[in-house]
Amino acid sequence: ILTEPLYMRTFMRTAVMSILATLITLLIAFPVSYYIAKMVRGRARSVLFLLCLVPFWVSELVRTFGWMILLRETGVVSNFLQFTGIIDGPVEFLYNDAAIMVGLVYTSILFMIVPLVTTLDSLDDSLIEAGYDLGGSGFSILREIVIPHAMPGIVSGCIVVFMLSLGNYLTPILLGGKDSLWFTGLIYTQFITRFNWELGSAFGFLLLGLSSTIVFLGLKLSRQSLTNTMGR
């Protein structure tokens, strides 16, 4: 592994893109979760949460094929851009890092929203009102009250999303093409194509070591424990 540049480059690329996908998912899911937990009530809240759940009633393969239909050269996005005159000809939006990132975020965003909604829902509204009464700005209340209270949900959501992104096989292969260079693709190749179980096992343990290290660092930096985080 250490002497083959392709393996190490693929390993580092997978780790960096998984971390980036986790951060993007958090940035998108946090305002959505806050809106569901604090801004709406009653039936509207249930409807919004149901809309987040509906795409996950079908398999990941079907959802990934849906993105392929949208992003391919003759797909919905390309045809719409041509119809509006933004582009002159068909454009292929598949088989690049951006397409992989869209797929990773989409397939894992629910696992960030659920713990965030659960945690934010337990935040007493009077604390936020008191913050405003004491002259706090929206940003300071977010920094001093909302985010510290939501930290267990943030950490647990990030752990799950990172694990899902790191171990994802279908999305990078289908949306990124044969040159996607995703580490799980190398593991599949060693086990299924080349029957090199020794190297495939080494790849698997390397991935396990990386995920365990990232989870440990995340818990330490956020000052959370794994029991408390998963319990929330």
Short mmCIF file of C-alpha atoms in Angstrom, two decimals:
data_model
loop_
_atom_site.label_atom_id
_atom_site.label_comp_id
_atom_site.label_asym_id
_atom_site.label_seq_id
_atom_site.Cartn_x
_atom_site.Cartn_y
_atom_site.Cartn_z
CA ILE A 1 0.00 0.00 0.00
CA LEU A 2 2.76 2.43 0.95
CA THR A 3 4.83 1.76 -2.16
CA GLU A 4 2.03 2.13 -4.72
CA PRO A 5 1.19 5.84 -5.33
CA LEU A 6 -2.23 5.01 -6.80
CA TYR A 7 -3.41 3.31 -3.62
CA MET A 8 -2.30 6.12 -1.31
CA ARG A 9 -3.66 8.81 -3.63
CA THR A 10 -7.02 7.07 -3.80
CA PHE A 11 -7.05 6.59 -0.04
CA MET A 12 -6.33 10.27 0.66
CA ARG A 13 -8.80 11.41 -2.00
CA THR A 14 -11.57 9.26 -0.47
CA ALA A 15 -10.84 10.59 3.02
CA VAL A 16 -10.80 14.25 1.96
CA MET A 17 -13.96 13.99 -0.14
CA SER A 18 -15.77 12.12 2.65
CA ILE A 19 -14.89 14.86 5.14
CA LEU A 20 -15.95 17.53 2.63
CA ALA A 21 -19.23 15.72 1.98
CA THR A 22 -19.87 15.57 5.74
CA LEU A 23 -19.27 19.32 6.13
CA ILE A 24 -21.50 20.21 3.17
CA THR A 25 -24.23 17.92 4.50
CA LEU A 26 -24.01 19.63 7.90
CA LEU A 27 -24.23 23.11 6.36
CA ILE A 28 -27.33 22.15 4.40
CA ALA A 29 -29.02 20.05 7.08
CA PHE A 30 -28.58 22.43 10.02
CA PRO A 31 -30.84 25.27 8.78
CA VAL A 32 -33.36 22.72 7.49
CA SER A 33 -33.40 20.96 10.86
CA TYR A 34 -33.67 24.23 12.77
CA TYR A 35 -36.59 25.31 10.62
CA ILE A 36 -38.39 22.00 11.17
CA ALA A 37 -37.70 21.91 14.91
CA LYS A 38 -38.25 25.55 15.84
CA MET A 39 -39.95 27.54 13.09
CA VAL A 40 -42.97 25.41 12.19
CA ARG A 41 -45.56 23.64 14.30
CA GLY A 42 -48.28 21.06 13.95
CA ARG A 43 -49.11 19.47 10.62
CA ALA A 44 -46.65 21.60 8.64
CA ARG A 45 -43.80 20.20 10.67
CA SER A 46 -44.92 16.63 10.06
CA VAL A 47 -45.27 17.32 6.33
CA LEU A 48 -41.77 18.79 6.07
CA PHE A 49 -40.25 15.88 7.96
CA LEU A 50 -42.16 13.45 5.75
CA LEU A 51 -40.79 15.18 2.63
CA CYS A 52 -37.30 14.50 3.94
CA LEU A 53 -38.17 10.83 4.45
CA VAL A 54 -39.93 10.14 1.14
CA PRO A 55 -36.79 9.78 -1.06
CA PHE A 56 -35.44 7.16 1.32
CA TRP A 57 -38.40 4.88 0.79
CA VAL A 58 -36.60 3.58 -2.30
CA SER A 59 -33.17 2.00 -2.47
CA GLU A 60 -29.92 3.92 -2.84
CA LEU A 61 -29.46 2.40 -6.29
CA VAL A 62 -32.75 3.82 -7.54
CA ARG A 63 -31.95 7.26 -6.10
CA THR A 64 -28.52 7.23 -7.72
CA PHE A 65 -30.03 6.27 -11.08
CA GLY A 66 -32.39 9.22 -10.63
CA TRP A 67 -29.41 11.57 -10.37
CA MET A 68 -27.90 9.97 -13.46
CA ILE A 69 -31.10 10.74 -15.38
CA LEU A 70 -30.96 14.35 -14.19
CA LEU A 71 -27.26 14.99 -14.80
CA ARG A 72 -26.45 13.04 -17.95
CA GLU A 73 -25.78 14.78 -21.27
CA THR A 74 -29.34 14.25 -22.48
CA GLY A 75 -30.83 14.63 -19.01
CA VAL A 76 -33.26 17.05 -17.45
CA VAL A 77 -30.70 19.62 -16.28
CA SER A 78 -28.88 19.82 -19.61
CA ASN A 79 -32.12 20.05 -21.58
CA PHE A 80 -33.47 22.78 -19.28
CA LEU A 81 -30.30 24.87 -19.61
CA GLN A 82 -30.47 24.54 -23.38
CA PHE A 83 -34.16 25.46 -23.39
CA THR A 84 -33.49 28.63 -21.38
CA GLY A 85 -30.56 29.58 -23.61
CA ILE A 86 -27.95 29.44 -20.87
CA ILE A 87 -25.91 26.90 -22.84
CA ASP A 88 -25.74 26.26 -26.58
CA GLY A 89 -25.34 22.50 -26.56
CA PRO A 90 -25.68 19.46 -24.31
CA VAL A 91 -23.37 19.35 -21.29
CA GLU A 92 -22.34 16.21 -19.40
CA PHE A 93 -22.67 16.80 -15.65
CA LEU A 94 -21.82 13.22 -14.73
CA TYR A 95 -18.49 11.52 -14.13
CA ASN A 96 -16.77 14.24 -12.10
CA ASP A 97 -16.15 15.11 -8.47
CA ALA A 98 -19.09 17.51 -8.31
CA ALA A 99 -21.53 14.77 -9.33
CA ILE A 100 -20.04 12.44 -6.71
CA MET A 101 -20.40 15.12 -4.05
CA VAL A 102 -24.03 15.77 -4.96
CA GLY A 103 -24.78 12.06 -4.71
CA LEU A 104 -22.98 11.62 -1.39
CA VAL A 105 -24.76 14.58 0.20
CA TYR A 106 -28.15 13.53 -1.12
CA THR A 107 -27.87 9.91 -0.02
CA SER A 108 -26.82 10.77 3.53
CA ILE A 109 -28.53 14.07 4.40
CA LEU A 110 -31.42 12.38 6.21
CA PHE A 111 -28.98 10.85 8.68
CA MET A 112 -27.85 14.36 9.56
CA ILE A 113 -31.32 15.87 9.75
CA VAL A 114 -32.83 13.28 12.11
CA PRO A 115 -30.36 13.68 15.03
CA LEU A 116 -30.31 17.46 14.55
CA VAL A 117 -34.09 17.76 14.65
CA THR A 118 -34.23 15.53 17.73
CA THR A 119 -31.59 17.57 19.56
CA LEU A 120 -32.88 21.00 18.54
CA ASP A 121 -36.42 20.02 19.49
CA SER A 122 -35.28 19.64 23.10
CA LEU A 123 -33.92 23.20 23.17
CA ASP A 124 -36.19 25.39 25.34
CA ASP A 125 -37.50 28.35 23.32
CA SER A 126 -37.26 30.54 26.42
CA LEU A 127 -33.47 30.33 26.26
CA ILE A 128 -33.48 31.84 22.79
CA GLU A 129 -35.96 34.51 23.87
CA ALA A 130 -33.79 35.33 26.87
CA GLY A 131 -30.80 35.70 24.60
CA TYR A 132 -32.62 38.28 22.50
CA ASP A 133 -33.92 40.07 25.62
CA LEU A 134 -30.35 40.40 26.88
CA GLY A 135 -29.28 42.10 23.65
CA GLY A 136 -27.80 39.15 21.84
CA SER A 137 -27.68 39.09 18.05
CA GLY A 138 -28.87 36.19 15.95
CA PHE A 139 -25.29 35.09 15.32
CA SER A 140 -24.29 35.26 18.99
CA ILE A 141 -27.37 33.26 20.04
CA LEU A 142 -26.53 30.68 17.38
CA ARG A 143 -22.94 30.48 18.62
CA GLU A 144 -23.58 30.57 22.36
CA ILE A 145 -26.91 28.75 22.74
CA VAL A 146 -28.08 26.81 19.70
CA ILE A 147 -24.86 25.18 18.49
CA PRO A 148 -23.63 24.10 21.99
CA HIS A 149 -27.04 22.55 22.69
CA ALA A 150 -27.10 20.84 19.29
CA MET A 151 -23.52 19.56 19.54
CA PRO A 152 -24.47 15.94 20.40
CA GLY A 153 -26.71 15.85 17.32
CA ILE A 154 -24.03 17.47 15.19
CA VAL A 155 -21.39 14.99 16.27
CA SER A 156 -23.61 11.92 15.89
CA GLY A 157 -24.85 13.12 12.49
CA CYS A 158 -21.32 13.82 11.28
CA ILE A 159 -20.12 10.39 12.43
CA VAL A 160 -22.91 8.59 10.58
CA VAL A 161 -22.60 10.69 7.41
CA PHE A 162 -18.81 10.32 7.34
CA MET A 163 -19.07 6.55 7.74
CA LEU A 164 -21.67 6.33 4.99
CA SER A 165 -19.62 8.49 2.62
CA LEU A 166 -16.36 6.71 3.34
CA GLY A 167 -17.85 3.27 2.80
CA ASN A 168 -20.10 4.20 -0.12
CA TYR A 169 -19.58 2.15 -3.26
CA LEU A 170 -22.54 2.70 -5.58
CA THR A 171 -22.64 6.50 -5.66
CA PRO A 172 -18.96 7.17 -6.53
CA ILE A 173 -18.87 4.41 -9.11
CA LEU A 174 -22.13 5.32 -10.88
CA LEU A 175 -21.83 9.11 -10.71
CA GLY A 176 -18.05 9.30 -10.95
CA GLY A 177 -17.52 6.66 -13.61
CA LYS A 178 -14.69 4.17 -13.87
CA ASP A 179 -12.12 6.86 -13.10
CA SER A 180 -13.78 7.95 -9.85
CA LEU A 181 -10.86 6.57 -7.78
CA TRP A 182 -12.86 5.69 -4.67
CA PHE A 183 -11.21 3.43 -2.11
CA THR A 184 -14.15 1.05 -1.78
CA GLY A 185 -13.83 0.49 -5.53
CA LEU A 186 -10.27 -0.70 -4.98
CA ILE A 187 -11.46 -3.06 -2.25
CA TYR A 188 -14.13 -4.47 -4.56
CA THR A 189 -11.57 -4.94 -7.32
CA GLN A 190 -9.16 -6.82 -5.07
CA PHE A 191 -11.82 -9.15 -3.67
CA ILE A 192 -14.08 -9.76 -6.67
CA THR A 193 -11.98 -9.14 -9.78
CA ARG A 194 -8.42 -10.07 -8.81
CA PHE A 195 -9.20 -12.49 -5.95
CA ASN A 196 -6.40 -10.85 -3.96
CA TRP A 197 -8.04 -11.22 -0.57
CA GLU A 198 -4.86 -10.34 1.33
CA LEU A 199 -4.55 -6.88 -0.24
CA GLY A 200 -8.32 -6.38 -0.09
CA SER A 201 -8.28 -7.17 3.63
CA ALA A 202 -5.41 -4.72 4.13
CA PHE A 203 -7.43 -2.04 2.34
CA GLY A 204 -10.40 -2.81 4.55
CA PHE A 205 -8.40 -2.48 7.76
CA LEU A 206 -6.87 0.76 6.49
CA LEU A 207 -10.38 2.14 5.93
CA LEU A 208 -11.42 0.94 9.40
CA GLY A 209 -8.40 2.65 10.94
CA LEU A 210 -9.16 5.92 9.17
CA SER A 211 -12.82 5.94 10.20
CA SER A 212 -11.97 5.10 13.81
CA THR A 213 -9.36 7.87 13.92
CA ILE A 214 -11.74 10.49 12.49
CA VAL A 215 -14.48 9.50 14.95
CA PHE A 216 -12.03 9.66 17.88
CA LEU A 217 -10.74 13.09 16.86
CA GLY A 218 -14.26 14.39 16.30
CA LEU A 219 -15.36 13.29 19.78
CA LYS A 220 -12.26 14.78 21.38
CA LEU A 221 -12.55 18.12 19.58
CA SER A 222 -16.25 18.41 20.44
CA ARG A 223 -15.68 17.15 24.01
CA GLN A 224 -18.36 14.52 23.57
CA SER A 225 -18.39 10.87 24.53
CA LEU A 226 -19.55 8.16 22.15
CA THR A 227 -22.15 6.90 24.65
CA ASN A 228 -23.70 10.32 25.20
CA THR A 229 -23.60 11.22 21.51
CA MET A 230 -25.32 8.07 20.32
CA GLY A 231 -27.71 8.20 23.25
CA ARG A 232 -28.97 11.62 22.15
#
